[in-house]
Amino acid sequence: MIRVILCDDHALIRRGIRDTLSDASDIEVVGEAGDYGELRALMRTLASGRDDGKAAADVLLLDIHLPGRSGLDVMHTLKDEGNPIKVLVVSMSTSGATRSCWCRRCARWRRVAST
């Protein structure tokens, strides 16, 4: 079973993704958050409830644009903590330049995280 956390500040987007993922028998959405603070609290709660010592979830589906602190801040924190969760970044940005910039920054983060 793949355990997934959804983090997006738009509840309607989270609901749509959750409803889509519910069709997969091997995926379980274990939690949702709307901002950085909610995500951190959720991950602490989920991790503390596990007896096997594993991470809170296997995958974090993360909106890059969050209120307050960005998705990149989340990824840097996860890297600094050595959290093994895989991150799938999503964005509603329609600007090619913006997408390109975020992709480069995420790729740079990934290279740093994997070394």
mmCIF file with all atom_site columns, C-alpha atoms in Angstrom:
data_model
loop_
_atom_site.group_PDB
_atom_site.id
_atom_site.type_symbol
_atom_site.label_atom_id
_atom_site.label_alt_id
_atom_site.label_comp_id
_atom_site.label_asym_id
_atom_site.label_entity_id
_atom_site.label_seq_id
_atom_site.pdbx_PDB_ins_code
_atom_site.Cartn_x
_atom_site.Cartn_y
_atom_site.Cartn_z
_atom_site.occupancy
_atom_site.B_iso_or_equiv
_atom_site.pdbx_formal_charge
_atom_site.auth_seq_id
_atom_site.auth_comp_id
_atom_site.auth_asym_id
_atom_site.auth_atom_id
_atom_site.pdbx_PDB_model_num
ATOM 1   C CA . MET A 1 1   ? 0.000   0.000  0.000   1.00 0.00 ? 1   MET A CA 1
ATOM 2   C CA . ILE A 1 2   ? 1.366   3.430  -0.987  1.00 0.00 ? 2   ILE A CA 1
ATOM 3   C CA . ARG A 1 3   ? 0.645   5.996  1.729   1.00 0.00 ? 3   ARG A CA 1
ATOM 4   C CA . VAL A 1 4   ? 0.100   9.535  0.383   1.00 0.00 ? 4   VAL A CA 1
ATOM 5   C CA . ILE A 1 5   ? -0.187  12.958 2.007   1.00 0.00 ? 5   ILE A CA 1
ATOM 6   C CA . LEU A 1 6   ? -1.833  15.781 0.043   1.00 0.00 ? 6   LEU A CA 1
ATOM 7   C CA . CYS A 1 7   ? -0.664  19.351 0.643   1.00 0.00 ? 7   CYS A CA 1
ATOM 8   C CA . ASP A 1 8   ? -2.425  22.104 -1.307  1.00 0.00 ? 8   ASP A CA 1
ATOM 9   C CA . ASP A 1 9   ? -4.005  25.310 -0.059  1.00 0.00 ? 9   ASP A CA 1
ATOM 10  C CA . HIS A 1 10  ? -7.094  24.742 -2.229  1.00 0.00 ? 10  HIS A CA 1
ATOM 11  C CA . ALA A 1 11  ? -9.478  22.285 -0.560  1.00 0.00 ? 11  ALA A CA 1
ATOM 12  C CA . LEU A 1 12  ? -11.260 21.632 -3.857  1.00 0.00 ? 12  LEU A CA 1
ATOM 13  C CA . ILE A 1 13  ? -7.991  20.546 -5.492  1.00 0.00 ? 13  ILE A CA 1
ATOM 14  C CA . ARG A 1 14  ? -7.196  18.245 -2.556  1.00 0.00 ? 14  ARG A CA 1
ATOM 15  C CA . ARG A 1 15  ? -10.666 16.748 -2.785  1.00 0.00 ? 15  ARG A CA 1
ATOM 16  C CA . GLY A 1 16  ? -10.342 16.106 -6.526  1.00 0.00 ? 16  GLY A CA 1
ATOM 17  C CA . ILE A 1 17  ? -6.956  14.452 -6.116  1.00 0.00 ? 17  ILE A CA 1
ATOM 18  C CA . ARG A 1 18  ? -8.172  12.412 -3.144  1.00 0.00 ? 18  ARG A CA 1
ATOM 19  C CA . ASP A 1 19  ? -11.249 11.252 -5.074  1.00 0.00 ? 19  ASP A CA 1
ATOM 20  C CA . THR A 1 20  ? -9.107  10.299 -8.067  1.00 0.00 ? 20  THR A CA 1
ATOM 21  C CA . LEU A 1 21  ? -6.600  8.389  -5.933  1.00 0.00 ? 21  LEU A CA 1
ATOM 22  C CA . SER A 1 22  ? -9.393  6.551  -4.110  1.00 0.00 ? 22  SER A CA 1
ATOM 23  C CA . ASP A 1 23  ? -9.982  4.550  -7.302  1.00 0.00 ? 23  ASP A CA 1
ATOM 24  C CA . ALA A 1 24  ? -6.557  2.911  -6.927  1.00 0.00 ? 24  ALA A CA 1
ATOM 25  C CA . SER A 1 25  ? -6.617  -0.121 -4.649  1.00 0.00 ? 25  SER A CA 1
ATOM 26  C CA . ASP A 1 26  ? -2.920  0.221  -3.755  1.00 0.00 ? 26  ASP A CA 1
ATOM 27  C CA . ILE A 1 27  ? -2.973  3.904  -2.733  1.00 0.00 ? 27  ILE A CA 1
ATOM 28  C CA . GLU A 1 28  ? -4.193  5.299  0.580   1.00 0.00 ? 28  GLU A CA 1
ATOM 29  C CA . VAL A 1 29  ? -4.464  9.029  1.296   1.00 0.00 ? 29  VAL A CA 1
ATOM 30  C CA . VAL A 1 30  ? -3.441  9.179  4.946   1.00 0.00 ? 30  VAL A CA 1
ATOM 31  C CA . GLY A 1 31  ? -3.760  12.921 5.447   1.00 0.00 ? 31  GLY A CA 1
ATOM 32  C CA . GLU A 1 32  ? -4.271  16.372 4.004   1.00 0.00 ? 32  GLU A CA 1
ATOM 33  C CA . ALA A 1 33  ? -2.874  19.801 4.796   1.00 0.00 ? 33  ALA A CA 1
ATOM 34  C CA . GLY A 1 34  ? -3.515  23.294 3.495   1.00 0.00 ? 34  GLY A CA 1
ATOM 35  C CA . ASP A 1 35  ? -0.257  24.981 4.501   1.00 0.00 ? 35  ASP A CA 1
ATOM 36  C CA . TYR A 1 36  ? 3.228   24.428 5.897   1.00 0.00 ? 36  TYR A CA 1
ATOM 37  C CA . GLY A 1 37  ? 2.174   24.432 9.548   1.00 0.00 ? 37  GLY A CA 1
ATOM 38  C CA . GLU A 1 38  ? -0.653  21.957 9.016   1.00 0.00 ? 38  GLU A CA 1
ATOM 39  C CA . LEU A 1 39  ? 1.668   19.691 7.036   1.00 0.00 ? 39  LEU A CA 1
ATOM 40  C CA . ARG A 1 40  ? 4.362   19.677 9.723   1.00 0.00 ? 40  ARG A CA 1
ATOM 41  C CA . ALA A 1 41  ? 1.805   18.888 12.446  1.00 0.00 ? 41  ALA A CA 1
ATOM 42  C CA . LEU A 1 42  ? 0.232   16.151 10.325  1.00 0.00 ? 42  LEU A CA 1
ATOM 43  C CA . MET A 1 43  ? 3.569   14.520 9.559   1.00 0.00 ? 43  MET A CA 1
ATOM 44  C CA . ARG A 1 44  ? 4.553   14.546 13.239  1.00 0.00 ? 44  ARG A CA 1
ATOM 45  C CA . THR A 1 45  ? 1.209   13.007 14.219  1.00 0.00 ? 45  THR A CA 1
ATOM 46  C CA . LEU A 1 46  ? 1.368   10.304 11.555  1.00 0.00 ? 46  LEU A CA 1
ATOM 47  C CA . ALA A 1 47  ? 5.000   9.425  12.305  1.00 0.00 ? 47  ALA A CA 1
ATOM 48  C CA . SER A 1 48  ? 4.368   9.180  16.047  1.00 0.00 ? 48  SER A CA 1
ATOM 49  C CA . GLY A 1 49  ? 1.488   6.770  15.435  1.00 0.00 ? 49  GLY A CA 1
ATOM 50  C CA . ARG A 1 50  ? 3.664   4.261  13.519  1.00 0.00 ? 50  ARG A CA 1
ATOM 51  C CA . ASP A 1 51  ? 5.108   1.302  15.370  1.00 0.00 ? 51  ASP A CA 1
ATOM 52  C CA . ASP A 1 52  ? 7.433   0.219  12.561  1.00 0.00 ? 52  ASP A CA 1
ATOM 53  C CA . GLY A 1 53  ? 9.687   3.293  12.645  1.00 0.00 ? 53  GLY A CA 1
ATOM 54  C CA . LYS A 1 54  ? 8.839   4.218  9.060   1.00 0.00 ? 54  LYS A CA 1
ATOM 55  C CA . ALA A 1 55  ? 8.082   7.710  7.758   1.00 0.00 ? 55  ALA A CA 1
ATOM 56  C CA . ALA A 1 56  ? 4.628   9.258  8.029   1.00 0.00 ? 56  ALA A CA 1
ATOM 57  C CA . ALA A 1 57  ? 3.930   8.424  4.376   1.00 0.00 ? 57  ALA A CA 1
ATOM 58  C CA . ASP A 1 58  ? 5.621   7.196  1.221   1.00 0.00 ? 58  ASP A CA 1
ATOM 59  C CA . VAL A 1 59  ? 4.664   10.119 -1.029  1.00 0.00 ? 59  VAL A CA 1
ATOM 60  C CA . LEU A 1 60  ? 3.920   13.800 -0.459  1.00 0.00 ? 60  LEU A CA 1
ATOM 61  C CA . LEU A 1 61  ? 1.919   15.440 -3.227  1.00 0.00 ? 61  LEU A CA 1
ATOM 62  C CA . LEU A 1 62  ? 2.954   19.060 -2.690  1.00 0.00 ? 62  LEU A CA 1
ATOM 63  C CA . ASP A 1 63  ? 1.706   22.331 -4.139  1.00 0.00 ? 63  ASP A CA 1
ATOM 64  C CA . ILE A 1 64  ? 4.724   24.537 -4.805  1.00 0.00 ? 64  ILE A CA 1
ATOM 65  C CA . HIS A 1 65  ? 2.732   27.714 -3.984  1.00 0.00 ? 65  HIS A CA 1
ATOM 66  C CA . LEU A 1 66  ? 1.568   27.608 -0.379  1.00 0.00 ? 66  LEU A CA 1
ATOM 67  C CA . PRO A 1 67  ? 0.513   30.521 1.817   1.00 0.00 ? 67  PRO A CA 1
ATOM 68  C CA . GLY A 1 68  ? 3.307   31.642 4.105   1.00 0.00 ? 68  GLY A CA 1
ATOM 69  C CA . ARG A 1 69  ? 6.139   29.237 3.338   1.00 0.00 ? 69  ARG A CA 1
ATOM 70  C CA . SER A 1 70  ? 6.539   27.704 -0.125  1.00 0.00 ? 70  SER A CA 1
ATOM 71  C CA . GLY A 1 71  ? 6.717   24.091 -1.193  1.00 0.00 ? 71  GLY A CA 1
ATOM 72  C CA . LEU A 1 72  ? 10.466  24.586 -1.623  1.00 0.00 ? 72  LEU A CA 1
ATOM 73  C CA . ASP A 1 73  ? 10.684  25.457 2.073   1.00 0.00 ? 73  ASP A CA 1
ATOM 74  C CA . VAL A 1 74  ? 8.910   22.183 2.817   1.00 0.00 ? 74  VAL A CA 1
ATOM 75  C CA . MET A 1 75  ? 11.353  20.242 0.638   1.00 0.00 ? 75  MET A CA 1
ATOM 76  C CA . HIS A 1 76  ? 14.385  21.909 2.255   1.00 0.00 ? 76  HIS A CA 1
ATOM 77  C CA . THR A 1 77  ? 13.061  21.037 5.713   1.00 0.00 ? 77  THR A CA 1
ATOM 78  C CA . LEU A 1 78  ? 12.458  17.417 4.685   1.00 0.00 ? 78  LEU A CA 1
ATOM 79  C CA . LYS A 1 79  ? 15.984  17.207 3.254   1.00 0.00 ? 79  LYS A CA 1
ATOM 80  C CA . ASP A 1 80  ? 17.534  18.744 6.374   1.00 0.00 ? 80  ASP A CA 1
ATOM 81  C CA . GLU A 1 81  ? 15.683  16.212 8.540   1.00 0.00 ? 81  GLU A CA 1
ATOM 82  C CA . GLY A 1 82  ? 16.714  13.298 6.313   1.00 0.00 ? 82  GLY A CA 1
ATOM 83  C CA . ASN A 1 83  ? 13.071  12.414 5.697   1.00 0.00 ? 83  ASN A CA 1
ATOM 84  C CA . PRO A 1 84  ? 12.856  9.627  3.065   1.00 0.00 ? 84  PRO A CA 1
ATOM 85  C CA . ILE A 1 85  ? 9.432   10.673 1.737   1.00 0.00 ? 85  ILE A CA 1
ATOM 86  C CA . LYS A 1 86  ? 9.187   11.049 -2.053  1.00 0.00 ? 86  LYS A CA 1
ATOM 87  C CA . VAL A 1 87  ? 7.820   14.422 -3.180  1.00 0.00 ? 87  VAL A CA 1
ATOM 88  C CA . LEU A 1 88  ? 5.630   15.008 -6.215  1.00 0.00 ? 88  LEU A CA 1
ATOM 89  C CA . VAL A 1 89  ? 5.369   18.755 -6.886  1.00 0.00 ? 89  VAL A CA 1
ATOM 90  C CA . VAL A 1 90  ? 2.251   20.229 -8.457  1.00 0.00 ? 90  VAL A CA 1
ATOM 91  C CA . SER A 1 91  ? 1.431   23.763 -9.537  1.00 0.00 ? 91  SER A CA 1
ATOM 92  C CA . MET A 1 92  ? -1.375  25.642 -11.232 1.00 0.00 ? 92  MET A CA 1
ATOM 93  C CA . SER A 1 93  ? 1.077   28.146 -12.701 1.00 0.00 ? 93  SER A CA 1
ATOM 94  C CA . THR A 1 94  ? 0.457   28.731 -16.387 1.00 0.00 ? 94  THR A CA 1
ATOM 95  C CA . SER A 1 95  ? 3.533   30.842 -17.028 1.00 0.00 ? 95  SER A CA 1
ATOM 96  C CA . GLY A 1 96  ? 6.244   28.924 -18.862 1.00 0.00 ? 96  GLY A CA 1
ATOM 97  C CA . ALA A 1 97  ? 8.975   31.083 -17.331 1.00 0.00 ? 97  ALA A CA 1
ATOM 98  C CA . THR A 1 98  ? 7.648   30.464 -13.813 1.00 0.00 ? 98  THR A CA 1
ATOM 99  C CA . ARG A 1 99  ? 7.380   26.715 -14.413 1.00 0.00 ? 99  ARG A CA 1
ATOM 100 C CA . SER A 1 100 ? 10.899  26.616 -15.811 1.00 0.00 ? 100 SER A CA 1
ATOM 101 C CA . CYS A 1 101 ? 12.302  28.510 -12.819 1.00 0.00 ? 101 CYS A CA 1
ATOM 102 C CA . TRP A 1 102 ? 10.569  26.210 -10.289 1.00 0.00 ? 102 TRP A CA 1
ATOM 103 C CA . CYS A 1 103 ? 11.668  23.101 -12.212 1.00 0.00 ? 103 CYS A CA 1
ATOM 104 C CA . ARG A 1 104 ? 15.290  24.211 -12.080 1.00 0.00 ? 104 ARG A CA 1
ATOM 105 C CA . ARG A 1 105 ? 15.044  24.984 -8.362  1.00 0.00 ? 105 ARG A CA 1
ATOM 106 C CA . CYS A 1 106 ? 13.389  21.617 -7.628  1.00 0.00 ? 106 CYS A CA 1
ATOM 107 C CA . ALA A 1 107 ? 15.985  19.771 -9.711  1.00 0.00 ? 107 ALA A CA 1
ATOM 108 C CA . ARG A 1 108 ? 18.764  21.555 -7.821  1.00 0.00 ? 108 ARG A CA 1
ATOM 109 C CA . TRP A 1 109 ? 17.127  20.545 -4.541  1.00 0.00 ? 109 TRP A CA 1
ATOM 110 C CA . ARG A 1 110 ? 16.861  16.930 -5.709  1.00 0.00 ? 110 ARG A CA 1
ATOM 111 C CA . ARG A 1 111 ? 20.564  16.797 -6.611  1.00 0.00 ? 111 ARG A CA 1
ATOM 112 C CA . VAL A 1 112 ? 21.452  18.145 -3.168  1.00 0.00 ? 112 VAL A CA 1
ATOM 113 C CA . ALA A 1 113 ? 19.015  15.773 -1.425  1.00 0.00 ? 113 ALA A CA 1
ATOM 114 C CA . SER A 1 114 ? 20.343  12.690 -3.182  1.00 0.00 ? 114 SER A CA 1
ATOM 115 C CA . THR A 1 115 ? 24.031  13.318 -2.452  1.00 0.00 ? 115 THR A CA 1
#
